[in-house]
mmCIF file of C-alpha atoms (C1' of nucleotides) in Angstrom:
data_model
loop_
_atom_site.group_PDB
_atom_site.id
_atom_site.type_symbol
_atom_site.label_atom_id
_atom_site.label_comp_id
_atom_site.label_asym_id
_atom_site.label_seq_id
_atom_site.Cartn_x
_atom_site.Cartn_y
_atom_site.Cartn_z
ATOM 1 C CA MET L 1 -46.559 -1.705 -3.150
ATOM 2 C CA ALA L 2 -44.896 -4.847 -1.576
ATOM 3 C CA LEU L 3 -41.300 -4.704 -0.756
ATOM 4 C CA SER L 4 -39.053 -6.516 -3.033
ATOM 5 C CA ARG L 5 -35.321 -6.697 -4.003
ATOM 6 C CA ARG L 6 -36.056 -4.520 -7.112
ATOM 7 C CA ALA L 7 -37.694 -1.879 -5.125
ATOM 8 C CA ILE L 8 -34.904 -1.811 -2.713
ATOM 9 C CA VAL L 9 -32.272 -1.365 -5.538
ATOM 10 C CA GLU L 10 -34.432 1.202 -7.140
ATOM 11 C CA ALA L 11 -34.645 3.220 -3.859
ATOM 12 C CA GLY L 12 -30.843 2.858 -3.315
ATOM 13 C CA LEU L 13 -30.306 4.401 -6.733
ATOM 14 C CA GLY L 14 -32.647 7.255 -5.883
ATOM 15 C CA ILE L 15 -30.807 8.029 -2.658
ATOM 16 C CA LEU L 16 -27.416 7.718 -4.502
ATOM 17 C CA ASP L 17 -28.554 10.256 -7.039
ATOM 18 C CA ALA L 18 -29.936 12.767 -4.583
ATOM 19 C CA TYR L 19 -27.684 12.515 -1.671
ATOM 20 C CA GLY L 20 -24.700 10.463 -2.441
ATOM 21 C CA LEU L 21 -22.961 7.285 -1.234
ATOM 22 C CA GLY L 22 -22.242 8.850 1.985
ATOM 23 C CA ASP L 23 -25.827 9.207 2.900
ATOM 24 C CA LEU L 24 -26.904 5.878 1.419
ATOM 25 C CA SER L 25 -27.764 4.031 4.659
ATOM 26 C CA MET L 26 -29.980 0.995 5.026
ATOM 27 C CA ARG L 27 -32.255 2.914 7.479
ATOM 28 C CA ARG L 28 -32.652 5.560 4.814
ATOM 29 C CA VAL L 29 -33.607 3.136 2.191
ATOM 30 C CA ALA L 30 -36.126 1.677 4.451
ATOM 31 C CA ASP L 31 -37.510 5.097 5.178
ATOM 32 C CA VAL L 32 -37.960 5.810 1.476
ATOM 33 C CA LEU L 33 -39.862 2.536 1.145
ATOM 34 C CA GLY L 34 -41.955 3.233 4.205
ATOM 35 C CA VAL L 35 -40.660 0.259 6.022
ATOM 36 C CA GLN L 36 -38.508 -0.722 9.043
ATOM 37 C CA ALA L 37 -34.702 -1.106 8.410
ATOM 38 C CA GLY L 38 -34.895 -4.793 9.496
ATOM 39 C CA ALA L 39 -37.506 -5.695 6.814
ATOM 40 C CA LEU L 40 -34.815 -5.064 4.041
ATOM 41 C CA TYR L 41 -32.721 -8.053 5.374
ATOM 42 C CA TYR L 42 -35.594 -10.385 4.240
ATOM 43 C CA HIS L 43 -34.721 -9.291 0.719
ATOM 44 C CA VAL L 44 -30.994 -8.536 0.723
ATOM 45 C CA PRO L 45 -28.380 -10.305 2.874
ATOM 46 C CA ASN L 46 -26.452 -7.097 3.797
ATOM 47 C CA LYS L 47 -25.596 -3.590 2.758
ATOM 48 C CA GLN L 48 -22.571 -4.621 0.733
ATOM 49 C CA SER L 49 -24.436 -6.839 -1.496
ATOM 50 C CA LEU L 50 -27.017 -4.013 -1.944
ATOM 51 C CA LEU L 51 -24.073 -1.692 -3.094
ATOM 52 C CA ALA L 52 -22.885 -4.505 -5.443
ATOM 53 C CA ALA L 53 -26.387 -4.647 -6.906
ATOM 54 C CA LEU L 54 -26.191 -0.982 -7.540
ATOM 55 C CA GLY L 55 -22.827 -1.251 -9.086
ATOM 56 C CA ASP L 56 -24.192 -3.861 -11.289
ATOM 57 C CA GLU L 57 -27.121 -1.750 -12.407
ATOM 58 C CA ILE L 58 -24.649 1.019 -13.234
ATOM 59 C CA LEU L 59 -22.413 -1.118 -15.228
ATOM 60 C CA SER L 60 -25.200 -2.714 -17.080
ATOM 61 C CA GLU L 61 -25.477 0.583 -18.890
ATOM 62 C CA VAL L 62 -22.175 0.195 -20.534
ATOM 63 C CA SER L 63 -22.517 -0.966 -24.096
ATOM 64 C CA ASP L 64 -19.699 -2.674 -26.139
ATOM 65 C CA PRO L 65 -18.422 -0.738 -29.197
ATOM 66 C CA ARG L 66 -19.034 -2.222 -32.496
ATOM 67 C CA PRO L 67 -16.890 -5.311 -33.073
ATOM 68 C CA ASP L 68 -15.661 -4.303 -36.455
ATOM 69 C CA GLU L 69 -13.705 -1.378 -34.920
ATOM 70 C CA PRO L 70 -9.805 -1.801 -34.904
ATOM 71 C CA VAL L 71 -8.751 -3.073 -31.447
ATOM 72 C CA ALA L 72 -7.060 0.051 -30.422
ATOM 73 C CA ASP L 73 -10.118 2.268 -31.303
ATOM 74 C CA TRP L 74 -12.335 -0.443 -29.670
ATOM 75 C CA LEU L 75 -10.415 -0.167 -26.453
ATOM 76 C CA VAL L 76 -10.571 3.764 -26.538
ATOM 77 C CA GLU L 77 -14.265 3.674 -27.264
ATOM 78 C CA TRP L 78 -14.770 1.095 -24.269
ATOM 79 C CA ALA L 79 -13.010 3.227 -21.832
ATOM 80 C CA ALA L 80 -14.788 6.477 -22.849
ATOM 81 C CA THR L 81 -18.167 4.789 -22.500
ATOM 82 C CA LEU L 82 -17.339 3.425 -19.202
ATOM 83 C CA ARG L 83 -16.247 6.720 -18.097
ATOM 84 C CA LYS L 84 -19.374 8.270 -19.276
ATOM 85 C CA VAL L 85 -21.690 5.761 -17.592
ATOM 86 C CA LEU L 86 -19.810 6.365 -14.327
ATOM 87 C CA LEU L 87 -19.842 10.227 -14.701
ATOM 88 C CA ALA L 88 -23.630 10.163 -15.192
ATOM 89 C CA ARG L 89 -24.389 8.979 -11.607
ATOM 90 C CA ARG L 90 -23.297 10.486 -8.344
ATOM 91 C CA ASP L 91 -20.357 8.712 -6.650
ATOM 92 C CA ALA L 92 -20.836 5.869 -9.340
ATOM 93 C CA ALA L 93 -16.916 5.497 -9.807
ATOM 94 C CA GLU L 94 -16.366 5.010 -5.980
ATOM 95 C CA LEU L 95 -19.084 2.558 -5.620
ATOM 96 C CA VAL L 96 -18.171 0.457 -8.667
ATOM 97 C CA ALA L 97 -14.365 0.624 -7.798
ATOM 98 C CA SER L 98 -14.963 -0.735 -4.157
ATOM 99 C CA SER L 99 -17.588 -3.352 -5.302
ATOM 100 C CA LEU L 100 -15.122 -4.560 -8.008
ATOM 101 C CA ALA L 101 -12.253 -4.648 -5.627
ATOM 102 C CA LEU L 102 -14.257 -6.624 -3.191
ATOM 103 C CA GLY L 103 -15.072 -9.109 -6.066
ATOM 104 C CA LEU L 104 -18.754 -8.617 -5.366
ATOM 105 C CA GLY L 105 -21.074 -7.889 -8.264
ATOM 106 C CA ALA L 106 -22.119 -10.079 -11.151
ATOM 107 C CA VAL L 107 -21.194 -7.658 -13.996
ATOM 108 C CA ASP L 108 -17.617 -7.765 -15.251
ATOM 109 C CA PRO L 109 -17.129 -4.666 -17.387
ATOM 110 C CA ALA L 110 -13.773 -6.029 -18.733
ATOM 111 C CA ALA L 111 -15.085 -9.264 -19.972
ATOM 112 C CA SER L 112 -15.885 -8.312 -23.500
ATOM 113 C CA GLY L 113 -12.426 -6.542 -23.731
ATOM 114 C CA ARG L 114 -10.634 -9.477 -22.642
ATOM 115 C CA GLU L 115 -12.530 -11.569 -25.294
ATOM 116 C CA ARG L 116 -11.657 -9.147 -28.007
ATOM 117 C CA LEU L 117 -7.960 -9.001 -27.014
ATOM 118 C CA THR L 118 -7.812 -12.769 -27.051
ATOM 119 C CA MET L 119 -9.281 -12.878 -30.497
ATOM 120 C CA GLU L 120 -6.799 -10.467 -31.629
ATOM 121 C CA GLY L 121 -3.874 -12.538 -30.311
ATOM 122 C CA VAL L 122 -2.678 -9.810 -27.883
ATOM 123 C CA GLU L 123 -0.649 -11.042 -25.028
ATOM 124 C CA GLN L 124 -1.973 -11.021 -21.423
ATOM 125 C CA PRO L 125 -5.586 -9.986 -22.080
ATOM 126 C CA GLU L 126 -6.317 -10.284 -18.432
ATOM 127 C CA ALA L 127 -3.483 -7.810 -17.100
ATOM 128 C CA THR L 128 -4.190 -5.536 -20.029
ATOM 129 C CA MET L 129 -7.763 -5.107 -19.335
ATOM 130 C CA ALA L 130 -7.071 -4.886 -15.480
ATOM 131 C CA ALA L 131 -4.553 -2.067 -16.233
ATOM 132 C CA LEU L 132 -7.040 -0.251 -18.492
ATOM 133 C CA LEU L 133 -9.906 -0.738 -15.751
ATOM 134 C CA HIS L 134 -7.727 0.437 -13.009
ATOM 135 C CA PHE L 135 -6.805 3.638 -14.848
ATOM 136 C CA VAL L 136 -10.377 4.417 -15.910
ATOM 137 C CA LEU L 137 -11.802 3.907 -12.368
ATOM 138 C CA GLY L 138 -9.013 5.733 -10.682
ATOM 139 C CA HIS L 139 -9.300 8.597 -13.019
ATOM 140 C CA VAL L 140 -13.132 8.867 -12.804
ATOM 141 C CA VAL L 141 -12.979 8.587 -9.051
ATOM 142 C CA GLU L 142 -10.782 11.577 -8.753
ATOM 143 C CA GLU L 143 -12.603 13.400 -11.383
ATOM 144 C CA GLN L 144 -16.030 12.763 -9.746
ATOM 145 C CA THR L 145 -14.628 13.644 -6.314
ATOM 146 C CA ARG L 146 -13.220 16.944 -7.467
ATOM 147 C CA ALA L 147 -16.374 17.896 -9.424
ATOM 148 C CA GLN L 148 -18.448 17.352 -6.335
ATOM 149 C CA MET L 149 -16.027 19.333 -4.186
ATOM 150 C CA HIS L 150 -16.157 22.104 -6.596
ATOM 151 C CA SER L 151 -20.008 22.157 -6.558
ATOM 152 C CA LEU L 152 -19.746 22.256 -2.846
ATOM 153 C CA GLY L 153 -17.354 25.331 -3.040
ATOM 154 C CA VAL L 154 -14.669 23.499 -1.197
ATOM 155 C CA LEU L 155 -12.523 23.398 -4.313
ATOM 156 C CA ALA L 156 -12.118 26.730 -6.022
ATOM 157 C CA ASP L 157 -11.847 25.718 -9.753
ATOM 158 C CA PHE L 158 -12.419 22.398 -11.469
ATOM 159 C CA ASP L 159 -11.237 22.112 -15.133
ATOM 160 C CA ALA L 160 -13.541 19.654 -16.632
ATOM 161 C CA ALA L 161 -12.052 20.047 -20.134
ATOM 162 C CA GLY L 162 -8.610 19.578 -18.776
ATOM 163 C CA SER L 163 -9.776 16.575 -16.796
ATOM 164 C CA GLU L 164 -11.012 15.023 -20.078
ATOM 165 C CA ALA L 165 -7.986 15.785 -21.939
ATOM 166 C CA SER L 166 -5.884 14.064 -19.173
ATOM 167 C CA PHE L 167 -8.131 11.047 -19.476
ATOM 168 C CA GLY L 168 -7.524 10.956 -23.150
ATOM 169 C CA TRP L 169 -3.746 11.245 -22.655
ATOM 170 C CA GLY L 170 -3.533 8.322 -20.142
ATOM 171 C CA LEU L 171 -5.810 6.291 -22.190
ATOM 172 C CA GLY L 172 -3.643 6.981 -25.251
ATOM 173 C CA LEU L 173 -0.488 6.114 -23.315
ATOM 174 C CA ILE L 174 -1.930 2.501 -22.387
ATOM 175 C CA VAL L 175 -3.483 1.828 -25.809
ATOM 176 C CA ARG L 176 -0.220 2.767 -27.551
ATOM 177 C CA GLY L 177 1.465 0.350 -25.185
ATOM 178 C CA VAL L 178 -0.980 -2.334 -26.102
ATOM 179 C CA LYS L 179 -0.678 -1.552 -29.872
ATOM 180 C CA GLN L 180 2.984 -2.669 -29.715
ATOM 181 C CA THR L 181 1.807 -6.225 -28.800
ATOM 182 C CA VAL L 182 -0.882 -6.638 -31.439
ATOM 183 C CA PRO L 183 0.482 -9.034 -33.959
ATOM 184 C CA THR L 184 -1.408 -7.983 -37.070
ATOM 185 C CA THR L 185 -1.817 -4.162 -36.888
ATOM 186 C CA PRO L 186 1.020 -2.085 -38.203
ATOM 187 C CA MET T 1 2.452 10.353 28.311
ATOM 188 C CA ALA T 2 0.753 13.550 27.376
ATOM 189 C CA LEU T 3 -1.703 13.392 24.278
ATOM 190 C CA SER T 4 -0.261 14.709 21.033
ATOM 191 C CA ARG T 5 -0.917 14.896 17.431
ATOM 192 C CA ARG T 6 2.122 12.423 17.114
ATOM 193 C CA ALA T 7 0.853 10.052 19.552
ATOM 194 C CA ILE T 8 -2.541 9.848 17.857
ATOM 195 C CA VAL T 9 -1.064 9.195 14.549
ATOM 196 C CA GLU T 10 1.217 6.537 15.879
ATOM 197 C CA ALA T 11 -1.772 4.885 17.688
ATOM 198 C CA GLY T 12 -3.651 4.963 14.415
ATOM 199 C CA LEU T 13 -0.967 3.240 12.542
ATOM 200 C CA GLY T 14 -0.896 0.601 15.241
ATOM 201 C CA ILE T 15 -4.715 -0.093 14.990
ATOM 202 C CA LEU T 16 -4.283 -0.098 11.178
ATOM 203 C CA ASP T 17 -1.735 -2.827 11.291
ATOM 204 C CA ALA T 18 -3.369 -4.850 13.889
ATOM 205 C CA TYR T 19 -7.111 -4.568 13.000
ATOM 206 C CA GLY T 20 -7.407 -2.811 9.480
ATOM 207 C CA LEU T 21 -8.991 0.307 8.146
ATOM 208 C CA GLY T 22 -12.516 -0.854 9.034
ATOM 209 C CA ASP T 23 -11.823 -1.203 12.629
ATOM 210 C CA LEU T 24 -10.008 2.112 12.852
ATOM 211 C CA SER T 25 -12.267 4.425 14.696
ATOM 212 C CA MET T 26 -11.704 7.530 16.727
ATOM 213 C CA ARG T 27 -12.990 5.882 19.773
ATOM 214 C CA ARG T 28 -10.623 2.950 19.489
ATOM 215 C CA VAL T 29 -7.805 5.333 18.796
ATOM 216 C CA ALA T 30 -8.786 7.116 22.087
ATOM 217 C CA ASP T 31 -9.029 3.629 23.964
ATOM 218 C CA VAL T 32 -5.599 2.784 22.965
ATOM 219 C CA LEU T 33 -4.393 6.207 24.298
ATOM 220 C CA GLY T 34 -6.402 5.721 27.373
ATOM 221 C CA VAL T 35 -8.324 8.853 26.838
ATOM 222 C CA GLN T 36 -11.849 9.966 25.922
ATOM 223 C CA ALA T 37 -12.778 10.160 22.271
ATOM 224 C CA GLY T 38 -13.526 13.853 22.432
ATOM 225 C CA ALA T 39 -9.968 14.549 23.629
ATOM 226 C CA LEU T 40 -8.552 13.754 20.147
ATOM 227 C CA TYR T 41 -10.424 16.676 18.725
ATOM 228 C CA TYR T 42 -8.107 19.022 20.491
ATOM 229 C CA HIS T 43 -5.302 17.728 18.300
ATOM 230 C CA VAL T 44 -6.914 16.576 15.183
ATOM 231 C CA PRO T 45 -9.737 18.398 13.518
ATOM 232 C CA ASN T 46 -11.605 15.184 12.377
ATOM 233 C CA LYS T 47 -11.245 11.620 11.383
ATOM 234 C CA GLN T 48 -10.459 12.238 7.526
ATOM 235 C CA SER T 49 -7.536 14.596 8.535
ATOM 236 C CA LEU T 50 -6.225 11.926 10.819
ATOM 237 C CA LEU T 51 -6.600 9.352 7.876
ATOM 238 C CA ALA T 52 -4.682 11.790 5.633
ATOM 239 C CA ALA T 53 -1.882 12.052 8.199
ATOM 240 C CA LEU T 54 -1.658 8.221 8.204
ATOM 241 C CA GLY T 55 -1.525 8.211 4.537
ATOM 242 C CA ASP T 56 1.284 10.761 4.537
ATOM 243 C CA GLU T 57 3.095 8.654 6.956
ATOM 244 C CA ILE T 58 2.999 5.643 4.759
ATOM 245 C CA LEU T 59 3.906 7.744 1.519
ATOM 246 C CA SER T 60 6.902 9.232 3.255
ATOM 247 C CA GLU T 61 8.407 5.770 3.007
ATOM 248 C CA VAL T 62 8.700 5.929 -0.567
ATOM 249 C CA SER T 63 12.073 6.820 -1.779
ATOM 250 C CA ASP T 64 12.963 8.158 -5.234
ATOM 251 C CA PRO T 65 15.026 5.931 -7.540
ATOM 252 C CA ARG T 66 18.480 7.195 -8.410
ATOM 253 C CA PRO T 67 18.291 10.058 -10.827
ATOM 254 C CA ASP T 68 20.903 8.696 -13.147
ATOM 255 C CA GLU T 69 18.603 5.900 -14.270
ATOM 256 C CA PRO T 70 16.981 6.073 -17.686
ATOM 257 C CA VAL T 71 13.349 7.506 -17.481
ATOM 258 C CA ALA T 72 11.846 4.370 -18.286
ATOM 259 C CA ASP T 73 13.614 2.320 -15.695
ATOM 260 C CA TRP T 74 13.158 5.240 -13.169
ATOM 261 C CA LEU T 75 9.372 5.003 -13.710
ATOM 262 C CA VAL T 76 9.348 1.265 -13.270
ATOM 263 C CA GLU T 77 11.339 1.367 -10.110
ATOM 264 C CA TRP T 78 9.164 4.205 -8.722
ATOM 265 C CA ALA T 79 6.049 2.250 -9.277
ATOM 266 C CA ALA T 80 7.565 -0.845 -7.821
ATOM 267 C CA THR T 81 8.701 0.997 -4.667
ATOM 268 C CA LEU T 82 5.334 2.483 -4.259
ATOM 269 C CA ARG T 83 3.742 -0.892 -4.616
ATOM 270 C CA LYS T 84 6.096 -2.334 -1.948
ATOM 271 C CA VAL T 85 5.447 0.412 0.492
ATOM 272 C CA LEU T 86 1.707 -0.054 0.185
ATOM 273 C CA LEU T 87 1.722 -3.776 0.418
ATOM 274 C CA ALA T 88 3.907 -3.533 3.550
ATOM 275 C CA ARG T 89 1.011 -1.985 5.690
ATOM 276 C CA ARG T 90 -2.666 -3.384 5.970
ATOM 277 C CA ASP T 91 -5.162 -1.717 3.765
ATOM 278 C CA ALA T 92 -2.421 1.012 3.030
ATOM 279 C CA ALA T 93 -3.551 1.111 -0.694
ATOM 280 C CA GLU T 94 -7.199 1.823 0.126
ATOM 281 C CA LEU T 95 -6.244 4.485 2.697
ATOM 282 C CA VAL T 96 -3.828 6.256 0.401
ATOM 283 C CA ALA T 97 -6.205 6.017 -2.628
ATOM 284 C CA SER T 98 -9.168 7.669 -0.953
ATOM 285 C CA SER T 99 -6.930 10.131 0.931
ATOM 286 C CA LEU T 100 -5.338 11.244 -2.389
ATOM 287 C CA ALA T 101 -8.819 11.310 -4.225
ATOM 288 C CA LEU T 102 -10.036 13.766 -1.506
ATOM 289 C CA GLY T 103 -7.030 15.857 -2.196
ATOM 290 C CA LEU T 104 -6.116 15.614 1.571
ATOM 291 C CA GLY T 105 -2.643 14.849 2.608
ATOM 292 C CA ALA T 106 0.523 16.790 2.166
ATOM 293 C CA VAL T 107 2.641 14.042 0.457
ATOM 294 C CA ASP T 108 2.356 13.963 -3.311
ATOM 295 C CA PRO T 109 3.851 10.687 -4.366
ATOM 296 C CA ALA T 110 3.831 11.634 -8.127
ATOM 297 C CA ALA T 111 5.700 14.946 -7.700
ATOM 298 C CA SER T 112 9.301 13.752 -8.296
ATOM 299 C CA GLY T 113 8.070 11.741 -11.170
ATOM 300 C CA ARG T 114 6.466 14.895 -12.783
ATOM 301 C CA GLU T 115 9.718 16.700 -12.344
ATOM 302 C CA ARG T 116 11.787 14.074 -13.966
ATOM 303 C CA LEU T 117 9.428 13.805 -16.966
ATOM 304 C CA THR T 118 9.535 17.538 -17.375
ATOM 305 C CA MET T 119 13.266 17.470 -17.316
ATOM 306 C CA GLU T 120 13.092 14.698 -19.924
ATOM 307 C CA GLY T 121 10.968 16.751 -22.226
ATOM 308 C CA VAL T 122 8.133 14.206 -22.014
ATOM 309 C CA GLU T 123 4.730 15.611 -23.090
ATOM 310 C CA GLN T 124 1.978 15.935 -20.402
ATOM 311 C CA PRO T 125 4.043 14.874 -17.354
ATOM 312 C CA GLU T 126 0.973 15.528 -15.106
ATOM 313 C CA ALA T 127 -1.421 13.335 -17.084
ATOM 314 C CA THR T 128 1.257 10.678 -17.424
ATOM 315 C CA MET T 129 1.959 10.264 -13.690
ATOM 316 C CA ALA T 130 -1.646 10.521 -12.980
ATOM 317 C CA ALA T 131 -2.209 7.524 -15.110
ATOM 318 C CA LEU T 132 0.710 5.623 -13.498
ATOM 319 C CA LEU T 133 -0.454 6.512 -10.070
ATOM 320 C CA HIS T 134 -4.098 5.464 -10.807
ATOM 321 C CA PHE T 135 -2.852 2.128 -12.205
ATOM 322 C CA VAL T 136 -0.586 1.467 -9.189
ATOM 323 C CA LEU T 137 -3.189 2.347 -6.581
ATOM 324 C CA GLY T 138 -5.956 0.425 -8.411
ATOM 325 C CA HIS T 139 -3.897 -2.764 -8.819
ATOM 326 C CA VAL T 140 -2.436 -2.729 -5.361
ATOM 327 C CA VAL T 141 -5.987 -1.941 -3.753
ATOM 328 C CA GLU T 142 -7.342 -5.187 -5.514
ATOM 329 C CA GLU T 143 -4.154 -7.168 -4.723
ATOM 330 C CA GLN T 144 -4.382 -6.191 -1.034
ATOM 331 C CA THR T 145 -8.168 -6.832 -0.719
ATOM 332 C CA ARG T 146 -7.787 -10.389 -2.456
ATOM 333 C CA ALA T 147 -4.866 -11.115 -0.221
ATOM 334 C CA GLN T 148 -6.762 -10.357 2.908
ATOM 335 C CA MET T 149 -9.877 -12.152 1.630
ATOM 336 C CA HIS T 150 -7.704 -15.169 1.138
ATOM 337 C CA SER T 151 -6.137 -14.969 4.567
ATOM 338 C CA LEU T 152 -9.709 -14.860 5.837
ATOM 339 C CA GLY T 153 -10.579 -17.959 4.050
ATOM 340 C CA VAL T 154 -13.177 -16.063 1.958
ATOM 341 C CA LEU T 155 -11.219 -16.377 -1.249
ATOM 342 C CA ALA T 156 -9.975 -20.064 -2.040
ATOM 343 C CA ASP T 157 -6.793 -19.306 -3.891
ATOM 344 C CA PHE T 158 -4.603 -16.194 -4.241
ATOM 345 C CA ASP T 159 -1.899 -16.139 -6.692
ATOM 346 C CA ALA T 160 0.774 -13.818 -5.498
ATOM 347 C CA ALA T 161 3.154 -14.480 -8.256
ATOM 348 C CA GLY T 162 0.469 -13.997 -10.854
ATOM 349 C CA SER T 163 -0.559 -10.778 -9.362
ATOM 350 C CA GLU T 164 2.943 -9.352 -9.327
ATOM 351 C CA ALA T 165 3.372 -10.411 -12.846
ATOM 352 C CA SER T 166 0.095 -8.805 -13.779
ATOM 353 C CA PHE T 167 1.324 -5.498 -12.256
ATOM 354 C CA GLY T 168 4.591 -5.796 -14.180
ATOM 355 C CA TRP T 169 2.766 -6.256 -17.351
ATOM 356 C CA GLY T 170 0.427 -3.236 -16.924
ATOM 357 C CA LEU T 171 3.320 -1.237 -15.862
ATOM 358 C CA GLY T 172 5.281 -2.211 -18.827
ATOM 359 C CA LEU T 173 2.272 -1.224 -21.030
ATOM 360 C CA ILE T 174 2.110 2.163 -19.682
ATOM 361 C CA VAL T 175 5.939 2.915 -19.673
ATOM 362 C CA ARG T 176 6.143 1.465 -23.307
ATOM 363 C CA GLY T 177 3.456 4.164 -24.170
ATOM 364 C CA VAL T 178 5.560 6.723 -22.365
ATOM 365 C CA LYS T 179 8.796 5.825 -24.225
ATOM 366 C CA GLN T 180 7.272 6.750 -27.520
ATOM 367 C CA THR T 181 6.846 10.313 -26.497
ATOM 368 C CA VAL T 182 10.438 10.628 -25.020
ATOM 369 C CA PRO T 183 12.421 12.615 -27.604
ATOM 370 C CA THR T 184 15.916 11.534 -26.832
ATOM 371 C CA THR T 185 15.684 7.914 -25.980
ATOM 372 C CA PRO T 186 15.777 5.467 -28.952
ATOM 373 C "C1'" DA P 1 -43.641 -15.427 4.183
ATOM 374 C "C1'" DC P 2 -43.033 -11.065 5.311
ATOM 375 C "C1'" DC P 3 -42.761 -7.155 8.367
ATOM 376 C "C1'" DT P 4 -42.731 -4.455 13.081
ATOM 377 C "C1'" DG P 5 -40.560 -3.011 17.392
ATOM 378 C "C1'" DA P 6 -36.867 -3.040 19.878
ATOM 379 C "C1'" DA P 7 -32.804 -4.036 21.068
ATOM 380 C "C1'" DC P 8 -27.342 -4.675 20.693
ATOM 381 C "C1'" DA P 9 -23.081 -2.881 19.905
ATOM 382 C "C1'" DC P 10 -21.286 0.433 17.713
ATOM 383 C "C1'" DC P 11 -20.125 5.247 15.139
ATOM 384 C "C1'" DG P 12 -18.252 10.793 14.470
ATOM 385 C "C1'" DT P 13 -18.585 14.985 16.623
ATOM 386 C "C1'" DT P 14 -19.784 18.698 20.143
ATOM 387 C "C1'" DC P 15 -19.442 21.059 24.241
ATOM 388 C "C1'" DA P 16 -20.421 22.525 29.162
ATOM 389 C "C1'" DA P 17 -17.756 21.548 33.002
ATOM 390 C "C1'" DG P 18 -13.686 20.602 35.481
ATOM 391 C "C1'" DT P 19 -8.499 20.987 36.442
ATOM 392 C "C1'" DA I 1 -4.639 24.618 27.693
ATOM 393 C "C1'" DC I 2 -6.273 20.204 27.866
ATOM 394 C "C1'" DC I 3 -9.221 16.609 28.979
ATOM 395 C "C1'" DT I 4 -13.859 14.257 31.061
ATOM 396 C "C1'" DG I 5 -18.527 13.162 30.854
ATOM 397 C "C1'" DA I 6 -22.219 13.160 28.642
ATOM 398 C "C1'" DA I 7 -24.971 13.911 25.061
ATOM 399 C "C1'" DC I 8 -26.768 14.177 19.943
ATOM 400 C "C1'" DA I 9 -27.735 12.123 15.900
ATOM 401 C "C1'" DC I 10 -26.883 8.670 13.630
ATOM 402 C "C1'" DC I 11 -25.046 3.572 11.877
ATOM 403 C "C1'" DG I 12 -25.433 -2.113 10.378
ATOM 404 C "C1'" DT I 13 -27.619 -6.032 11.831
ATOM 405 C "C1'" DT I 14 -30.517 -9.351 14.748
ATOM 406 C "C1'" DC I 15 -34.581 -11.482 16.279
ATOM 407 C "C1'" DA I 16 -38.764 -12.411 19.011
ATOM 408 C "C1'" DA I 17 -43.154 -11.319 18.137
ATOM 409 C "C1'" DG I 18 -47.016 -10.490 15.371
ATOM 410 C "C1'" DT I 19 -50.072 -10.973 10.961
#
DNA sequence: ACCTGAACACCGTTCAAGT
DNA sequence: ACCTGAACACCGTTCAAGT
């Protein structure tokens, strides 16, 4: 099988799932593909861009809620879906958070939300979605880190249900705040 | 000057300010102190704990707002102070965010806020402060990254005023949400 | 065009040996 | 007790040389 950008991304995802972000090195990706590390640089400019590509791959699994949902419900569903997608893959939240912070990555998970808020006449759609996104990423990074530490035996008990409840509460807080600036909704 | 934990932390802060988190290596800290890298491990168990100590040092500069402020104002002031402290030091937001996510670090920046919310009879003080903290950290990490990219000439324009306004908006969103669960306040 | 081999300039951490 | 010297097992990235 000839080396390609696609194969590199796929190998990266495999290592991410199996060993985590900390063990995802260019040399390891090359090993999996049976190739020298330097060969990767013919298809990918550097490690950061590979990580951004992995982030895009993960974020592409996020599907938008149905557009006929009321805005508040739409936002809650969007956040829950994003959380689920991130939790599904090892260290995905950390990977996506840093990729987005660096402005790399072609997929903008908040884009459809901004559109929806604009349609709805909500003020500051950009700042609103940024706040929501920061909350989701921060929460899931912590959630995922704690879950992993628990599975490694470092952390004694991890309350998954409590963590989800906490997510729901924070989400409700923000969405309640948004609701007060929606012109049409009661 | 004899090597000590204090001296190591101070050297670490110096490197953080001068070269940033990416260039903060144990070997570099040792160089600054005129010592072999291995010597550090007599005073500090590993790099992560040193980073946690640096995070604690930074967070210790956060002062609580006056207790006679109304809760909503108290929260806004707290978040603004935390943001200012993080912005004051290079890569501080990223450092603190990862240190907190890993559960290292002795300083809990949300502790006083949880107390205040509990006093006030607000529901879910833990989840509320977690949401607020995640928002602040996420926002400032992005802010600090963009500011740095701008100063490096990678990012064309960085709107500092817009960034602050966006922070204020997101903060207001969350605090408005909290207000609705405060029993006493109108 | 695409990959190898080998190098460059680094890492964090450990540990026998010295003082 | 505290530090050196040297090693171990890695990194990301570059680049002449081969095919």
